[in-house]
Coordinates of C-alpha atoms in Angstrom, one line a residue:
X24 CA 2.5 -15.6 -24.0
X25 CA 5.7 -15.4 -26.1
X26 CA 6.5 -13.2 -29.1
X27 CA 9.8 -14.9 -29.8
X28 CA 11.7 -11.7 -29.2
X29 CA 15.3 -11.9 -30.4
X30 CA 17.7 -11.6 -27.5
X31 CA 15.2 -12.8 -24.9
X32 CA 17.7 -15.5 -23.9
X33 CA 20.1 -12.8 -22.6
X34 CA 20.9 -12.6 -18.9
X35 CA 18.7 -10.1 -17.3
X36 CA 15.6 -10.8 -19.4
X37 CA 12.8 -12.4 -17.3
X38 CA 9.3 -13.7 -17.8
X39 CA 7.0 -11.7 -15.6
X40 CA 5.3 -14.4 -13.6
X41 CA 8.6 -16.3 -13.0
X42 CA 10.2 -13.0 -11.8
X43 CA 7.3 -12.2 -9.5
X44 CA 7.4 -15.7 -8.1
X45 CA 11.1 -15.3 -7.3
X46 CA 10.4 -12.0 -5.5
X47 CA 7.4 -13.4 -3.6
X48 CA 9.6 -16.4 -2.5
X49 CA 11.7 -13.9 -0.6
X50 CA 14.6 -13.8 -3.0
X51 CA 14.7 -10.0 -3.3
X52 CA 17.7 -8.4 -4.7
X53 CA 18.3 -4.6 -4.8
X54 CA 17.9 -3.1 -8.2
X55 CA 19.1 0.3 -7.0
X56 CA 19.6 2.7 -9.8
X57 CA 19.4 -0.1 -12.5
X58 CA 17.3 0.7 -15.6
X59 CA 14.5 -1.7 -15.9
X60 CA 12.1 -2.0 -18.9
X61 CA 8.8 -3.8 -18.5
X62 CA 7.2 -4.8 -21.8
X63 CA 3.4 -5.1 -21.6
X64 CA 0.3 -3.1 -20.6
X65 CA -1.7 -5.3 -18.3
X66 CA -2.0 -5.6 -14.5
X67 CA 0.9 -8.0 -14.4
X68 CA 3.2 -5.5 -16.2
X69 CA 2.2 -2.9 -13.6
X70 CA 2.8 -5.3 -10.7
X71 CA 6.3 -5.9 -12.1
X72 CA 7.0 -2.2 -12.6
X73 CA 5.9 -1.3 -9.1
X74 CA 7.9 -4.1 -7.5
X75 CA 11.0 -3.2 -9.4
X76 CA 10.5 0.5 -8.4
X77 CA 10.3 -0.5 -4.8
X78 CA 13.6 -2.4 -5.2
X79 CA 15.2 0.8 -6.3
X80 CA 15.1 0.6 -10.1
X81 CA 14.5 3.3 -12.6
X82 CA 11.5 1.7 -14.3
X83 CA 9.9 2.2 -17.8
X84 CA 6.8 0.4 -19.0
X85 CA 6.8 0.1 -22.8
X86 CA 3.5 -0.7 -24.4
X87 CA 2.8 -1.3 -28.1
X88 CA -0.6 0.4 -28.1
X89 CA -2.0 3.7 -27.2
X90 CA -2.5 4.7 -23.5
X91 CA -6.3 4.2 -24.0
X92 CA -5.7 0.6 -24.9
X93 CA -3.9 -0.3 -21.7
X94 CA -5.3 -3.5 -20.1
X95 CA -4.2 -2.5 -16.6
X96 CA -6.7 -0.8 -14.3
X97 CA -6.6 3.0 -14.3
X98 CA -6.0 3.0 -10.5
X99 CA -2.9 0.7 -10.8
X100 CA -1.5 2.9 -13.6
X101 CA -2.0 6.0 -11.4
X102 CA -0.3 4.3 -8.4
X103 CA 2.6 3.3 -10.6
X104 CA 3.0 6.9 -11.9
X105 CA 2.9 8.2 -8.4
X106 CA 5.7 5.8 -7.5
X107 CA 7.9 7.1 -10.3
X108 CA 7.2 4.6 -13.1
X109 CA 7.6 6.1 -16.6
X110 CA 5.3 5.0 -19.5
X111 CA 6.0 4.8 -23.2
X112 CA 3.2 4.1 -25.7
X113 CA 3.2 2.9 -29.3
X114 CA 6.5 1.1 -28.6
X115 CA 6.7 -2.3 -30.3
X116 CA 9.7 -4.4 -29.1
X117 CA 12.0 -5.5 -31.8
X118 CA 15.0 -6.9 -30.0
X119 CA 16.8 -7.2 -26.7
X120 CA 20.3 -6.0 -27.3
X121 CA 23.5 -7.1 -25.6
X122 CA 26.2 -9.8 -25.7
X123 CA 25.7 -12.0 -22.7
X124 CA 23.9 -9.5 -20.5
X125 CA 21.0 -7.4 -21.8
X126 CA 22.0 -3.7 -22.2
X127 CA 19.0 -2.2 -24.2
X128 CA 15.8 -2.9 -25.9
X129 CA 15.1 -1.7 -29.4
X130 CA 11.6 -0.6 -30.3
X131 CA 9.7 0.4 -33.4
X132 CA 7.8 3.7 -32.8
X133 CA 5.8 6.1 -35.0
X134 CA 8.9 8.2 -35.1
X135 CA 11.3 5.4 -36.0
X136 CA 13.4 2.9 -34.2
X137 CA 14.7 3.7 -30.7
X138 CA 16.9 1.9 -28.2
X139 CA 16.2 2.2 -24.5
X140 CA 18.9 1.3 -22.0
X141 CA 18.0 -1.7 -19.8
X142 CA 19.9 -3.9 -17.4
X143 CA 16.8 -5.8 -16.6
X144 CA 13.9 -6.6 -19.0
X145 CA 10.7 -8.1 -17.8
X146 CA 8.3 -9.6 -20.4
X147 CA 4.7 -9.2 -19.2
X148 CA 2.9 -10.1 -22.4
X149 CA 0.0 -11.9 -21.0
X150 CA -0.9 -15.5 -20.5
X151 CA -2.5 -18.1 -22.7
X152 CA -4.5 -21.2 -21.7
X153 CA -2.6 -24.5 -21.8
X154 CA -5.4 -27.1 -21.4
X155 CA -4.1 -30.6 -20.4
X156 CA -4.9 -33.5 -22.7
X157 CA -7.0 -35.3 -20.0
X158 CA -9.8 -32.7 -20.5
X159 CA -10.5 -34.3 -23.9
X160 CA -10.5 -37.8 -22.4
X161 CA -13.4 -36.7 -20.1
X162 CA -15.3 -34.9 -22.9
X163 CA -14.6 -31.5 -21.4
X164 CA -14.9 -29.0 -24.2
X165 CA -12.8 -25.9 -24.7
X166 CA -13.2 -22.9 -27.0
X167 CA -10.8 -22.0 -29.8
X168 CA -8.6 -20.2 -27.4
X169 CA -8.2 -23.2 -25.1
X170 CA -10.5 -21.9 -22.3
X171 CA -12.8 -24.4 -20.7
X172 CA -16.4 -24.0 -21.6
X173 CA -18.7 -23.6 -18.6
X174 CA -22.3 -22.5 -18.0
X175 CA -23.4 -19.7 -15.7
X176 CA -22.7 -21.9 -12.7
X177 CA -19.3 -23.1 -13.8
X178 CA -20.5 -26.5 -15.0
X179 CA -18.3 -28.0 -17.7
X180 CA -19.6 -30.3 -20.5
X181 CA -18.8 -33.2 -18.1
X182 CA -21.7 -34.0 -15.8
X183 CA -19.5 -34.2 -12.7
X184 CA -16.9 -31.5 -13.3
X185 CA -17.0 -27.8 -12.6
X186 CA -14.4 -25.2 -13.4
X187 CA -13.6 -21.5 -12.7
X188 CA -10.9 -18.9 -13.0
X189 CA -8.5 -17.8 -15.7
X190 CA -8.9 -21.2 -17.4
X191 CA -12.6 -20.4 -18.1
X192 CA -12.7 -16.6 -18.6
X193 CA -9.2 -15.7 -19.5
X194 CA -6.6 -13.7 -17.5
X195 CA -8.2 -11.4 -14.9
X196 CA -7.9 -10.3 -11.3
X197 CA -7.5 -12.9 -8.5
X198 CA -10.8 -11.7 -7.0
X199 CA -12.6 -12.7 -10.2
X200 CA -11.1 -16.2 -10.0
X201 CA -12.3 -16.5 -6.4
X202 CA -15.8 -15.4 -7.4
X203 CA -15.8 -18.0 -10.2
X204 CA -14.7 -20.7 -7.7
X205 CA -17.5 -19.6 -5.4
X206 CA -20.0 -19.8 -8.3
X207 CA -18.8 -23.3 -9.2
X208 CA -19.1 -24.4 -5.6
X209 CA -22.7 -23.1 -5.5
X210 CA -23.3 -25.0 -8.7
X211 CA -22.0 -28.2 -7.2
X212 CA -24.1 -27.7 -4.1
X213 CA -27.3 -27.1 -6.1
X214 CA -26.5 -30.2 -8.2
X215 CA -26.1 -32.4 -5.1
X216 CA -29.3 -30.9 -3.6
X217 CA -31.2 -31.7 -6.8
X218 CA -29.7 -35.2 -6.9
X219 CA -30.7 -35.9 -3.3
X220 CA -34.3 -34.7 -4.0
X221 CA -34.5 -37.1 -7.0
X222 CA -33.3 -40.0 -4.9
X223 CA -35.9 -39.3 -2.3

């Protein structure tokens, strides 16, 4: 998800999933004592914050809503706090400041505009579905958000195609995607069993 934040093209500003992918690929670089601002309030934002903290950074998570509106699980937020991550609420990002390298992020807050020092900024603003065109060619319907429509067994509007995961229920935990995959597999198995019974 993009909010077209001015200054997001500056060096040191990263999209959350790309940044995590780089870290998971083994390209870890020390962030010792560097100020890092993570913008967002979901589990991905907390993942980024905790990883940056373990790489030595001073980490602040800035979220536009109230603490009660955080999308991240309470347990993950607690763990992040225990690791030294700071949280700011009701902070709406306005601009990443700097010349070539990011140096701060400016936020609108209930008390006015503030600038927070940052040598790394990680944008964790959530994900949106991006359904491929071929879905329409096969008559697979999506909702107005682009998520694939499925029944309780993961069956799409195509008689031979099932789906599951974030592309059906929206961003969630990996374990929920796995459960959706299992449900779809059971749906396929039931369909094949029924087909075999009819052929007999």
